[in-house]
mmCIF file of N, CA, C and O in Angstrom:
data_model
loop_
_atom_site.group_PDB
_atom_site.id
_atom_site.type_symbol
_atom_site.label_atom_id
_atom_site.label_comp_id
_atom_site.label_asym_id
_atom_site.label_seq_id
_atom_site.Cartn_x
_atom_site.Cartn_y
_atom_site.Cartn_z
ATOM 1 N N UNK A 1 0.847 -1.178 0.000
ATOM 2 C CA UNK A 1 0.000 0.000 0.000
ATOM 3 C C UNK A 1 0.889 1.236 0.000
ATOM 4 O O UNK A 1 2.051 1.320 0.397
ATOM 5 N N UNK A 2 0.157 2.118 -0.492
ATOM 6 C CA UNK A 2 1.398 3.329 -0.840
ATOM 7 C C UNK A 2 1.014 4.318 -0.013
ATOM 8 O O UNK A 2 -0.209 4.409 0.099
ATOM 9 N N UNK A 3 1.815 5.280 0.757
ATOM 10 C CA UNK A 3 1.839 6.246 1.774
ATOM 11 C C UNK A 3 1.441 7.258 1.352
ATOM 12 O O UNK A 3 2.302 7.719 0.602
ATOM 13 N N UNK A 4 0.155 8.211 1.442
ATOM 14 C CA UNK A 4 -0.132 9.526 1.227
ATOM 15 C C UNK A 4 0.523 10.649 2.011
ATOM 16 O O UNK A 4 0.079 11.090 3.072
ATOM 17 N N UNK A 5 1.432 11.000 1.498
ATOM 18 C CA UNK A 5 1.729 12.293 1.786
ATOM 19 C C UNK A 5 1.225 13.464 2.283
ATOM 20 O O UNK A 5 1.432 14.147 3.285
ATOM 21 N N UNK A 6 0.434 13.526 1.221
ATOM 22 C CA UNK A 6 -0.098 15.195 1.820
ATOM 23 C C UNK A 6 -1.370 15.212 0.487
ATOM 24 O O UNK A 6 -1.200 14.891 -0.689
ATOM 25 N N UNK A 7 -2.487 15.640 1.072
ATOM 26 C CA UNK A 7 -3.757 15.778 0.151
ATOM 27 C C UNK A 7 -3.825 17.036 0.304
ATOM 28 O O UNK A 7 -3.877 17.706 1.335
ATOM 29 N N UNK A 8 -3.823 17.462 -1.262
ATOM 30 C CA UNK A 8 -3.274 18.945 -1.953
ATOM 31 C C UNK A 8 -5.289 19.363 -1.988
ATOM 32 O O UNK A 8 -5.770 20.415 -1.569
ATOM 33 N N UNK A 9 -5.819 18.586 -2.396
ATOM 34 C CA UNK A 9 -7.498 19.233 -3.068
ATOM 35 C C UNK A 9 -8.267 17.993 -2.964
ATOM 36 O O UNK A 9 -7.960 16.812 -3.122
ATOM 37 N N UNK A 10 -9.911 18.901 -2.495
ATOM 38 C CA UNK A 10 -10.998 17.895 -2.686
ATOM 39 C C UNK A 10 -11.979 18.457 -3.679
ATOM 40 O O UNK A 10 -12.169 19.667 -3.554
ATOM 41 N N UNK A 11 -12.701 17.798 -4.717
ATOM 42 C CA UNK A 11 -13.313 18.842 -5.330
ATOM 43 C C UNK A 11 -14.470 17.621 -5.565
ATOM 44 O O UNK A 11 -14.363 16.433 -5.868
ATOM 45 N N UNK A 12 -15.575 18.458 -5.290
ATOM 46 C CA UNK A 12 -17.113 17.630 -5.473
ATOM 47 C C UNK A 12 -17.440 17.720 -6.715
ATOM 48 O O UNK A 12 -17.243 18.860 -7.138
ATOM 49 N N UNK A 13 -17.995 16.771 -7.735
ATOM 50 C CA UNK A 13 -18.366 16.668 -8.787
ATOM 51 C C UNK A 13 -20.410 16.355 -8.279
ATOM 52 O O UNK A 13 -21.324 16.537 -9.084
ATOM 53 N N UNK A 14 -20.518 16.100 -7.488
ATOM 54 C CA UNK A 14 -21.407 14.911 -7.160
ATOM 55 C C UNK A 14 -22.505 16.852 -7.078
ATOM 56 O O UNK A 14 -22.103 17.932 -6.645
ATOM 57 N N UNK A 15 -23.779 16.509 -7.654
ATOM 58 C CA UNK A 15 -24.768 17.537 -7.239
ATOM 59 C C UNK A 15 -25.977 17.675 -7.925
ATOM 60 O O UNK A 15 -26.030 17.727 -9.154
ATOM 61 N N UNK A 16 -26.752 17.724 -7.340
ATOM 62 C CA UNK A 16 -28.688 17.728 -7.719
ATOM 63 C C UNK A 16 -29.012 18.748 -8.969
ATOM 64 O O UNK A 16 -28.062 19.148 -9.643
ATOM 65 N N UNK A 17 -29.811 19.000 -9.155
ATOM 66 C CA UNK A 17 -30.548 19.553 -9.796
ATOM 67 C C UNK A 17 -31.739 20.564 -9.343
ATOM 68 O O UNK A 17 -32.855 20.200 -8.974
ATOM 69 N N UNK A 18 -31.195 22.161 -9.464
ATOM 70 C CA UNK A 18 -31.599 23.031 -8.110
ATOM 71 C C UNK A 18 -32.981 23.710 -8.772
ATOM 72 O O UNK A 18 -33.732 24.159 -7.906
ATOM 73 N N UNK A 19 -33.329 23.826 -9.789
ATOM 74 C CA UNK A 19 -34.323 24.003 -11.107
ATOM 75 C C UNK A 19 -35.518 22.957 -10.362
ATOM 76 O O UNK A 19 -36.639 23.294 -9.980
ATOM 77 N N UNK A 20 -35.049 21.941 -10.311
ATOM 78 C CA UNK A 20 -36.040 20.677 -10.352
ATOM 79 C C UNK A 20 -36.747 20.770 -8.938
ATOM 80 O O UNK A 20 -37.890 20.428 -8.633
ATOM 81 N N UNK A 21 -35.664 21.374 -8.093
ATOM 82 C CA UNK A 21 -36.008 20.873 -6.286
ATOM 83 C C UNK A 21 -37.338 21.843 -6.507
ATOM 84 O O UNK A 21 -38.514 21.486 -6.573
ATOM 85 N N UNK A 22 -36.695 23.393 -6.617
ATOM 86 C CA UNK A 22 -37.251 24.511 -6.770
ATOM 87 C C UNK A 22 -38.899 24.325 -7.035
ATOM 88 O O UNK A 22 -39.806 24.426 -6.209
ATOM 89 N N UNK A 23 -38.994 23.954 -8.770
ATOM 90 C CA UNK A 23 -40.368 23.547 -9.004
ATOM 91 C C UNK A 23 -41.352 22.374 -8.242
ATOM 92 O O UNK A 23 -42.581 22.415 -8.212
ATOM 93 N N UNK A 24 -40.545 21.392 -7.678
ATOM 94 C CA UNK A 24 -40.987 20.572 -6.775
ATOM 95 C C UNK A 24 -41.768 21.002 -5.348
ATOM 96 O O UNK A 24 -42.903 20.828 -4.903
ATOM 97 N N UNK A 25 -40.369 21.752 -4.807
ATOM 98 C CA UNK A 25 -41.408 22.418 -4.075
ATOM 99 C C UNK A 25 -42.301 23.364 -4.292
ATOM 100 O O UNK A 25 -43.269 23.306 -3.533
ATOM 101 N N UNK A 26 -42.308 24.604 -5.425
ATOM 102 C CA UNK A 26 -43.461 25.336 -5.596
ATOM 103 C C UNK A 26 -44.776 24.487 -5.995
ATOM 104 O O UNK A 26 -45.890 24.800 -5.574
ATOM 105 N N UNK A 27 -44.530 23.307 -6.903
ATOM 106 C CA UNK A 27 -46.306 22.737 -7.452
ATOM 107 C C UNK A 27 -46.540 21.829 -6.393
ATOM 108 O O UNK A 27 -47.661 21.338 -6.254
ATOM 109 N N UNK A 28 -45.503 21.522 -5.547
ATOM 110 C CA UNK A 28 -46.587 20.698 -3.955
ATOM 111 C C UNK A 28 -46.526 21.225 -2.451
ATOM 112 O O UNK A 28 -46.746 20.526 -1.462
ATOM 113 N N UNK A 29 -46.144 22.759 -2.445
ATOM 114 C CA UNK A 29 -47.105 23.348 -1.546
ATOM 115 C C UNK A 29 -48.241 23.965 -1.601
ATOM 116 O O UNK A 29 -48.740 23.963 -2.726
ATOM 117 N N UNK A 30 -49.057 24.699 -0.474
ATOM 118 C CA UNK A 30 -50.153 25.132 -0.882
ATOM 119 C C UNK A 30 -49.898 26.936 -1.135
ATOM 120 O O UNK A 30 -49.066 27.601 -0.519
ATOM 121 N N UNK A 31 -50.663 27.361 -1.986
ATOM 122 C CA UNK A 31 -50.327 29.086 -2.573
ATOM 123 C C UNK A 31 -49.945 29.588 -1.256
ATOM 124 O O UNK A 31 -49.848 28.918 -0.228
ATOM 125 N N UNK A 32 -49.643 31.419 -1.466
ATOM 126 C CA UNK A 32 -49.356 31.911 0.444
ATOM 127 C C UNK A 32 -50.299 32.087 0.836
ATOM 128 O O UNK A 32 -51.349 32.411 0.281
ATOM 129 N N UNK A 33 -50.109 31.937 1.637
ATOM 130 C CA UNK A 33 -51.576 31.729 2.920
ATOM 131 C C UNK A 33 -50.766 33.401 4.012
ATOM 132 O O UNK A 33 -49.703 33.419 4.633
ATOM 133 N N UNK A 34 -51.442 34.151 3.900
ATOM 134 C CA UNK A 34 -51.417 35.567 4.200
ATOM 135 C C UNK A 34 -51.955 35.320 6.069
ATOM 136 O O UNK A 34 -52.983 34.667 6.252
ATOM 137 N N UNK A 35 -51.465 35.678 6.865
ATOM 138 C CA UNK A 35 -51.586 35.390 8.166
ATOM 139 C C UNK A 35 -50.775 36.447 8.947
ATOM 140 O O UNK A 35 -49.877 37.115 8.432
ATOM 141 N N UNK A 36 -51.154 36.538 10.186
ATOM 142 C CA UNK A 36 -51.021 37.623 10.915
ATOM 143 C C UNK A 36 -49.676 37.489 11.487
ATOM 144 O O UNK A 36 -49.287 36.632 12.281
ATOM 145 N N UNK A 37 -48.992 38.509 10.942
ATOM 146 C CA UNK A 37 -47.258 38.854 11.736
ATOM 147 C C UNK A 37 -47.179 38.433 12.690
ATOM 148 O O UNK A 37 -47.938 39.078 13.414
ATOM 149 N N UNK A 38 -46.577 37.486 13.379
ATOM 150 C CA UNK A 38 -45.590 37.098 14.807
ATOM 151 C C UNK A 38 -45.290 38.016 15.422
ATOM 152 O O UNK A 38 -45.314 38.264 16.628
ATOM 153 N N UNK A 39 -44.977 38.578 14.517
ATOM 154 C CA UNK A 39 -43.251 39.990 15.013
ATOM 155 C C UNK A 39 -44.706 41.224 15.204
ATOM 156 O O UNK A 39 -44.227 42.278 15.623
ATOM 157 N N UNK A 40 -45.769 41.309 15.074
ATOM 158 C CA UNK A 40 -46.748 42.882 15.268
ATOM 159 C C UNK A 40 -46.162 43.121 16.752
ATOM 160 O O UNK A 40 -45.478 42.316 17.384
ATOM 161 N N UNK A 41 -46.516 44.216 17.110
ATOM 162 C CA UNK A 41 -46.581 44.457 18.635
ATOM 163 C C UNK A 41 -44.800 44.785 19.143
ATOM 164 O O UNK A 41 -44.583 44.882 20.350
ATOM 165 N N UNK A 42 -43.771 44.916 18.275
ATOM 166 C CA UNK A 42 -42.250 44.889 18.386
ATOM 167 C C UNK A 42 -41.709 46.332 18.030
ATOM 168 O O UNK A 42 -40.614 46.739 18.419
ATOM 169 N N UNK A 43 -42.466 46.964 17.359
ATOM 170 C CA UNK A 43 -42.302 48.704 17.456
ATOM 171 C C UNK A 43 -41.294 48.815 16.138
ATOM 172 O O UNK A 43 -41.763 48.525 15.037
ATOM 173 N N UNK A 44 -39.829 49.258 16.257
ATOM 174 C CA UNK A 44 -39.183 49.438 15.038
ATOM 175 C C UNK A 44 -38.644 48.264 14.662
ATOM 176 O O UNK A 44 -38.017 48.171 13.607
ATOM 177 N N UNK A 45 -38.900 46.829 15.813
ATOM 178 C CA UNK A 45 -37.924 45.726 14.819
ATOM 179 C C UNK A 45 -38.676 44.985 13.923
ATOM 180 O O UNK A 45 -38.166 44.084 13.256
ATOM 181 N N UNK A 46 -40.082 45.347 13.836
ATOM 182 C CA UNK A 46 -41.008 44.892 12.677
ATOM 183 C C UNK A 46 -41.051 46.041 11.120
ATOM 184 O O UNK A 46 -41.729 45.873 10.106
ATOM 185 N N UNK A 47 -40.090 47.158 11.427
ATOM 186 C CA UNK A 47 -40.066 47.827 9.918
ATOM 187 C C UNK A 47 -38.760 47.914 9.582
ATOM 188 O O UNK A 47 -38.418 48.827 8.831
ATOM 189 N N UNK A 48 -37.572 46.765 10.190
ATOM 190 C CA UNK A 48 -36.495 46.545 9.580
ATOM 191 C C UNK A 48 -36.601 45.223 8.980
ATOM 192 O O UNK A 48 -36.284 45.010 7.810
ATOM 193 N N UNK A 49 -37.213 44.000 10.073
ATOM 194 C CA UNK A 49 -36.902 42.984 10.000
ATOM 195 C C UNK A 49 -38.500 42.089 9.445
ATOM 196 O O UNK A 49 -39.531 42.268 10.093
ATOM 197 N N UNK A 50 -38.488 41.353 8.460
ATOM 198 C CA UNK A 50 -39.429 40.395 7.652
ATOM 199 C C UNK A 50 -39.461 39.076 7.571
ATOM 200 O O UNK A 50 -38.502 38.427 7.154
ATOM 201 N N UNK A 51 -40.307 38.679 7.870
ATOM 202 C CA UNK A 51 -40.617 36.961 7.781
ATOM 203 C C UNK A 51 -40.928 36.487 6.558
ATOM 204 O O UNK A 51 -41.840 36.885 5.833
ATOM 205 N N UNK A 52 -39.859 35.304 6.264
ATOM 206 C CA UNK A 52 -39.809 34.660 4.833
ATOM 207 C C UNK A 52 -40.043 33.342 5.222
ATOM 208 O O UNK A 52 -39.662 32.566 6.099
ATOM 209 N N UNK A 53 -40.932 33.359 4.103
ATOM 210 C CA UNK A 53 -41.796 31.586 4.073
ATOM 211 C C UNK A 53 -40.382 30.407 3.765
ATOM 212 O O UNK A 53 -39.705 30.830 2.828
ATOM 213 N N UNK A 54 -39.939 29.328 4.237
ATOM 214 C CA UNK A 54 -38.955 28.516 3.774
ATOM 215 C C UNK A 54 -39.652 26.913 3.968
ATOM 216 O O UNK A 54 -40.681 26.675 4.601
ATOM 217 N N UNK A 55 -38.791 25.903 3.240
ATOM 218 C CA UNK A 55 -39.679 24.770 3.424
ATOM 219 C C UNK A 55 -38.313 24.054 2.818
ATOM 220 O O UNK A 55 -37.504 24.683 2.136
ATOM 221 N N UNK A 56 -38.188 22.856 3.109
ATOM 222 C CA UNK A 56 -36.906 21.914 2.798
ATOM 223 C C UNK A 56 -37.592 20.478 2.126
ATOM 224 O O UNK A 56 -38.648 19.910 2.406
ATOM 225 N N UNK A 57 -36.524 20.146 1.118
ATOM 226 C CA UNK A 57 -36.466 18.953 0.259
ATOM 227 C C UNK A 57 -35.645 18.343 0.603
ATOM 228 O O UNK A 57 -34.657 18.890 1.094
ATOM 229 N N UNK A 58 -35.761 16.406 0.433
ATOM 230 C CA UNK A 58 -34.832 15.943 0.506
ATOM 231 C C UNK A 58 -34.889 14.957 -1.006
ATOM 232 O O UNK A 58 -35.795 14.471 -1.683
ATOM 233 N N UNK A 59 -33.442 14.986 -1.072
ATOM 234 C CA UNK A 59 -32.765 14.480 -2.508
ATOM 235 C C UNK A 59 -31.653 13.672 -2.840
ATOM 236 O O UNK A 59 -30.565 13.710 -2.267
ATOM 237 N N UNK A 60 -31.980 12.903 -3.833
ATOM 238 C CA UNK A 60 -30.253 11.985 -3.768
ATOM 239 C C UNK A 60 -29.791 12.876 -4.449
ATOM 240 O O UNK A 60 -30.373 13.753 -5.087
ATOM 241 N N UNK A 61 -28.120 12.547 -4.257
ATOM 242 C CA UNK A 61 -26.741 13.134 -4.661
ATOM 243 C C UNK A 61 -25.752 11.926 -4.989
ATOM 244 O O UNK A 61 -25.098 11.322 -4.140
ATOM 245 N N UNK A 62 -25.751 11.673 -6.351
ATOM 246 C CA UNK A 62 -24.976 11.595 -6.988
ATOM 247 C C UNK A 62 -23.594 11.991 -7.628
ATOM 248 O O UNK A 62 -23.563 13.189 -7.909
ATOM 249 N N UNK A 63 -22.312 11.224 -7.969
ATOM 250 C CA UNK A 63 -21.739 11.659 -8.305
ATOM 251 C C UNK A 63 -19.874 11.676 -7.504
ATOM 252 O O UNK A 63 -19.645 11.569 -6.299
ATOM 253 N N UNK A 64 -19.008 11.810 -8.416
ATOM 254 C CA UNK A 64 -17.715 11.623 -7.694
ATOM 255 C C UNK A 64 -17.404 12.460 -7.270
ATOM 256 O O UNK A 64 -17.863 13.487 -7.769
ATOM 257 N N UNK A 65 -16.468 12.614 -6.127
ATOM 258 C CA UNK A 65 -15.197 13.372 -5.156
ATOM 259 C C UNK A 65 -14.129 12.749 -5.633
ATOM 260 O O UNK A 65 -13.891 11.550 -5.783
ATOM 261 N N UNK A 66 -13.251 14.115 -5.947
ATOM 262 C CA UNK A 66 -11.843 13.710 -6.548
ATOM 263 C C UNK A 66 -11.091 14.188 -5.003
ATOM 264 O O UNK A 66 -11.522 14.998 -4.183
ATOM 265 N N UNK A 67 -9.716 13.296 -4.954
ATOM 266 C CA UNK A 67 -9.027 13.817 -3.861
ATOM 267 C C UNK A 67 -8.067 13.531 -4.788
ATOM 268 O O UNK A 67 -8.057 12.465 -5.404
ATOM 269 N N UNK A 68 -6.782 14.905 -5.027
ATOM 270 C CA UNK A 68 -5.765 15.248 -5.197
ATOM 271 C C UNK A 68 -5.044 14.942 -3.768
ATOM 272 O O UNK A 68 -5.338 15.344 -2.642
ATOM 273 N N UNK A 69 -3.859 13.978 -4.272
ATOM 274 C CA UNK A 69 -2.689 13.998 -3.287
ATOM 275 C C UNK A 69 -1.677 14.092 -3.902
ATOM 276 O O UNK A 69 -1.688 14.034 -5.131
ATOM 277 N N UNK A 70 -0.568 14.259 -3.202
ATOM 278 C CA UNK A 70 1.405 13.726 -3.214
ATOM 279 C C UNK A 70 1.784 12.433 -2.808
ATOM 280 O O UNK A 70 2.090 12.218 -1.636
ATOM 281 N N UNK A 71 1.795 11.400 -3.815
ATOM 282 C CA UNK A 71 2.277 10.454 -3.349
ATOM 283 C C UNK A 71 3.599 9.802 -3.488
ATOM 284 O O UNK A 71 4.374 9.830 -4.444
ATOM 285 N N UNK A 72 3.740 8.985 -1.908
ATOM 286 C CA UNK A 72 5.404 9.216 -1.873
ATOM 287 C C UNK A 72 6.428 9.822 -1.744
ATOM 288 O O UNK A 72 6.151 10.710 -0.937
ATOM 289 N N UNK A 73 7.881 9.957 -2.142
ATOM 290 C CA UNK A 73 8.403 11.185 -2.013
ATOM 291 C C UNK A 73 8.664 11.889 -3.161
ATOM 292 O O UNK A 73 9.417 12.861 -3.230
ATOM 293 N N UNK A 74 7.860 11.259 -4.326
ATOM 294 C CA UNK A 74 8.270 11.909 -5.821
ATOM 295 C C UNK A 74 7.150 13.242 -5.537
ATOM 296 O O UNK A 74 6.273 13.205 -4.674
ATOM 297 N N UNK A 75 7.430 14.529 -6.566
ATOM 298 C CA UNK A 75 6.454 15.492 -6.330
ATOM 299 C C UNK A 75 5.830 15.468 -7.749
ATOM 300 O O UNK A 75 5.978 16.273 -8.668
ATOM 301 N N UNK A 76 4.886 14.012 -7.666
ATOM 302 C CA UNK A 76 4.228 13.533 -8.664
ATOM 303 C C UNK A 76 2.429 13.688 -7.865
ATOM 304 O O UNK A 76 1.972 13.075 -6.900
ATOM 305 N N UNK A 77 1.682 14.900 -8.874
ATOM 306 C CA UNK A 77 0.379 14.717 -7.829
ATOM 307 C C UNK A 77 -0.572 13.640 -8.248
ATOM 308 O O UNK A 77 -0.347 13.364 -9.427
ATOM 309 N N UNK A 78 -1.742 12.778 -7.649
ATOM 310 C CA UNK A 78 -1.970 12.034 -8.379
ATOM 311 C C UNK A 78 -3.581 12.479 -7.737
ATOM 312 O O UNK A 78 -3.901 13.340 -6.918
ATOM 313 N N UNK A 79 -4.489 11.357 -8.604
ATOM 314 C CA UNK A 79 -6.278 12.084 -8.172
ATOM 315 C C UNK A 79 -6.580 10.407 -8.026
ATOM 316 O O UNK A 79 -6.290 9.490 -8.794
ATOM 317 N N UNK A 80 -7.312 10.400 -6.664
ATOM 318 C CA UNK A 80 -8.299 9.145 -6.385
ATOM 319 C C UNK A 80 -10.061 9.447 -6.589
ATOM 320 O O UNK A 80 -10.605 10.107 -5.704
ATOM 321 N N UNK A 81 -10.572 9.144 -7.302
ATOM 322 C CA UNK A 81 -11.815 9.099 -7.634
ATOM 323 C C UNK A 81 -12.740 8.499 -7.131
ATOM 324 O O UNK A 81 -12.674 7.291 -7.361
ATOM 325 N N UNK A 82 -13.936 8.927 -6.295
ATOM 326 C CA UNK A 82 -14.393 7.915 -5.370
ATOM 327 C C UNK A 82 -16.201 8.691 -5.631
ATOM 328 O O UNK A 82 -16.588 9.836 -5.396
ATOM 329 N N UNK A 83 -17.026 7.370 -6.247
ATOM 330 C CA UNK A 83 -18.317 7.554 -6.412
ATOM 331 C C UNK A 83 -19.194 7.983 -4.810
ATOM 332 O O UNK A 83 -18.840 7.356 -3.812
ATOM 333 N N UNK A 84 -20.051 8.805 -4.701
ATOM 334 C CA UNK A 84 -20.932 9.396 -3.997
ATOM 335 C C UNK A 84 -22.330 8.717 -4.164
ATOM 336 O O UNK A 84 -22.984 8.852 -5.199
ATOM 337 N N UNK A 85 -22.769 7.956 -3.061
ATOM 338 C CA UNK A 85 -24.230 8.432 -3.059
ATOM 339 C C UNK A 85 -25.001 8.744 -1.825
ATOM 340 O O UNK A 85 -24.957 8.003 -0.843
ATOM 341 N N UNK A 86 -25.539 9.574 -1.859
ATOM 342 C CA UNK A 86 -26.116 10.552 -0.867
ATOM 343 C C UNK A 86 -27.177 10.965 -0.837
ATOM 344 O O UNK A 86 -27.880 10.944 -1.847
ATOM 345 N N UNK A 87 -27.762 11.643 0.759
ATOM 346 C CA UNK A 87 -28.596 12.105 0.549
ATOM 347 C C UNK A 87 -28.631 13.766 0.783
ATOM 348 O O UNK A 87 -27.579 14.107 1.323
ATOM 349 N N UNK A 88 -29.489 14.851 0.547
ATOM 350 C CA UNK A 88 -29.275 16.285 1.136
ATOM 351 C C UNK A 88 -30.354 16.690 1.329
ATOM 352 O O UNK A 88 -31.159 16.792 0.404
ATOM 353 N N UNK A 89 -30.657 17.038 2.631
ATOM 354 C CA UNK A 89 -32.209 18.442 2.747
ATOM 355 C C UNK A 89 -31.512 19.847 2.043
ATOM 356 O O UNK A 89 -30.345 20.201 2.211
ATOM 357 N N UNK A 90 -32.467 20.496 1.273
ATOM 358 C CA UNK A 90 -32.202 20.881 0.292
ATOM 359 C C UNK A 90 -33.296 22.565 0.867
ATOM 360 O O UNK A 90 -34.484 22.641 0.550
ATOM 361 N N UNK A 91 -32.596 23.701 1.688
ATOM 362 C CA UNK A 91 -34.012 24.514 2.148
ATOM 363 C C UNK A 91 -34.335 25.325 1.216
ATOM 364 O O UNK A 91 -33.376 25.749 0.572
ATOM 365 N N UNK A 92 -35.128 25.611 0.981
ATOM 366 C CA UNK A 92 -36.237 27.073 -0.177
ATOM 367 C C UNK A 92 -36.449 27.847 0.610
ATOM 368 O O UNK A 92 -36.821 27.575 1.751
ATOM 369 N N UNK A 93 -36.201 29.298 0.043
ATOM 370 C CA UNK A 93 -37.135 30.224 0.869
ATOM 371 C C UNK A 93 -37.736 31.231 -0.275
ATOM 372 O O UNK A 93 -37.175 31.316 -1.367
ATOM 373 N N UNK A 94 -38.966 32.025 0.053
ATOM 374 C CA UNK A 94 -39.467 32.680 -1.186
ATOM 375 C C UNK A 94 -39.923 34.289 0.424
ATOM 376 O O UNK A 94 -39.928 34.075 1.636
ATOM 377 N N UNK A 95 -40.073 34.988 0.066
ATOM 378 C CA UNK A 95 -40.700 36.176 0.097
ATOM 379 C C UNK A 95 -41.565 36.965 -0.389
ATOM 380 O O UNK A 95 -41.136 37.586 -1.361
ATOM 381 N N UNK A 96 -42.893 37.252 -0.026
ATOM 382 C CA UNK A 96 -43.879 38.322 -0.856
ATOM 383 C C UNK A 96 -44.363 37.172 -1.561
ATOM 384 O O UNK A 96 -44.853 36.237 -0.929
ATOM 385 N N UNK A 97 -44.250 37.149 -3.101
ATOM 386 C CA UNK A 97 -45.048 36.767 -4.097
ATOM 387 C C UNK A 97 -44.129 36.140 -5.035
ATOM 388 O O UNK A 97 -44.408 35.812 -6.188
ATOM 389 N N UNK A 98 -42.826 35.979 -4.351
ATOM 390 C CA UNK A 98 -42.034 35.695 -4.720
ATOM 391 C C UNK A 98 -41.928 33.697 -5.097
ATOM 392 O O UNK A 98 -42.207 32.958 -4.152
ATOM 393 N N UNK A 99 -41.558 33.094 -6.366
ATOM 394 C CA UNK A 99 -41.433 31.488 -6.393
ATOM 395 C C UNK A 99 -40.240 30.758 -5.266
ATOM 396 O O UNK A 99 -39.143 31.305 -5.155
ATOM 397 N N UNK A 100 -40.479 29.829 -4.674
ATOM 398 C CA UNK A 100 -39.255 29.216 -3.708
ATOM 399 C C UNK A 100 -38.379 29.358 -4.675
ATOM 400 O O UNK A 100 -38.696 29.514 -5.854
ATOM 401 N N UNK A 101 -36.655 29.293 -4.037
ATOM 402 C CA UNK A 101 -35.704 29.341 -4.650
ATOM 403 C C UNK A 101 -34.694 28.410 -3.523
ATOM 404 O O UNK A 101 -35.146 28.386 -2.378
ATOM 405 N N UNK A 102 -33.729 27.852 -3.688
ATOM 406 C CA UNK A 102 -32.968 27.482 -3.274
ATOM 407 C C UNK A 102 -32.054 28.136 -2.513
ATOM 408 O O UNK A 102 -31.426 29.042 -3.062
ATOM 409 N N UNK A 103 -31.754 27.790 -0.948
ATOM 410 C CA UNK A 103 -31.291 29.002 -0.565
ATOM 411 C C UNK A 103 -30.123 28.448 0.349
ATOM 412 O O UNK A 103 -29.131 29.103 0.669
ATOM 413 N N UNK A 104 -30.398 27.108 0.730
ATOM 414 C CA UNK A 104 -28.630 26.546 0.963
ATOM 415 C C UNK A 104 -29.156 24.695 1.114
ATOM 416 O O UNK A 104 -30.324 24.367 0.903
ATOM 417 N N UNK A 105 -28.237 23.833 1.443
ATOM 418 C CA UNK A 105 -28.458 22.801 1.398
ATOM 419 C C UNK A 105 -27.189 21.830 2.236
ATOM 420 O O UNK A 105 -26.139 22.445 2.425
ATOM 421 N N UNK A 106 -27.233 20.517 2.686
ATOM 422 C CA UNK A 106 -26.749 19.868 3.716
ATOM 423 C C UNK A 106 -27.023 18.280 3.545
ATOM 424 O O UNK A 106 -28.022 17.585 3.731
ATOM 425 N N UNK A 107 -25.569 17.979 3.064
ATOM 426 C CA UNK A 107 -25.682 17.045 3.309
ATOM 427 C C UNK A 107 -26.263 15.532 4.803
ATOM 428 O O UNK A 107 -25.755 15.699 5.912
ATOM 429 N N UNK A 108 -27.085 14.470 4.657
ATOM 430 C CA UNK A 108 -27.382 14.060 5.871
ATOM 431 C C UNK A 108 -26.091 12.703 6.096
ATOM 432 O O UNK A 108 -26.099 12.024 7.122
ATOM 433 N N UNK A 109 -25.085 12.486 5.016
ATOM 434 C CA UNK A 109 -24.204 11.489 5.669
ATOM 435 C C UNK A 109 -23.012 12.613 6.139
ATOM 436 O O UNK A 109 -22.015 12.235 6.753
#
């Protein structure tokens, strides 16, 4: 077995389809449902600060992770390729009248 040196880079190839989550969640929730501010009754921190609707997907993830190393003592870099499968909650958030959009996401392994 050969001695890794030193791992120079990781770079994710592996990733969903953020178009797809997006429309997924807009055609299977229900329209906005208009409801009474939380935040009323807070004086000026209700005309800085706004409540945005968010809602999370979960999704496989596909796809390889390359790891760049130094192997040995030659300064020869070399790439190990290693298939992904996964899962990610995936959160939306929309505002106003605005369509969900993708707004960060997390892997669960």
């Amino acid at each position: 077995m050969k001695r890794v040196l030193e791992i120079t880079a990781v770079k994710s190839k592996a990733s969903f389809h953020e178009r797809m989550i997006e429309d997924f969640v807009q055609q299977n929730l229900p329209a906005k449902v208009y409801h009474t501010s939380r935040l009323s009754g807070m004086g000026d921190f209700t005309a800085t600060y706004k409540e945005i609707e968010s809602c999370a997907a979960e999704t496989p993830v596909n796809g390889p992770v390359e790891i760049f190393y130094m192997a040995d003592s030659r300064d020869e870099a070399k790439c190990l390729r290693v298939l992904v499968n996964s899962r990610f909650f995936v959160f939306c958030t929309r505002n106003e009248m605005a369509n969900y959009r993708v707004a960060w996401s997390c892997s669960l392994s």
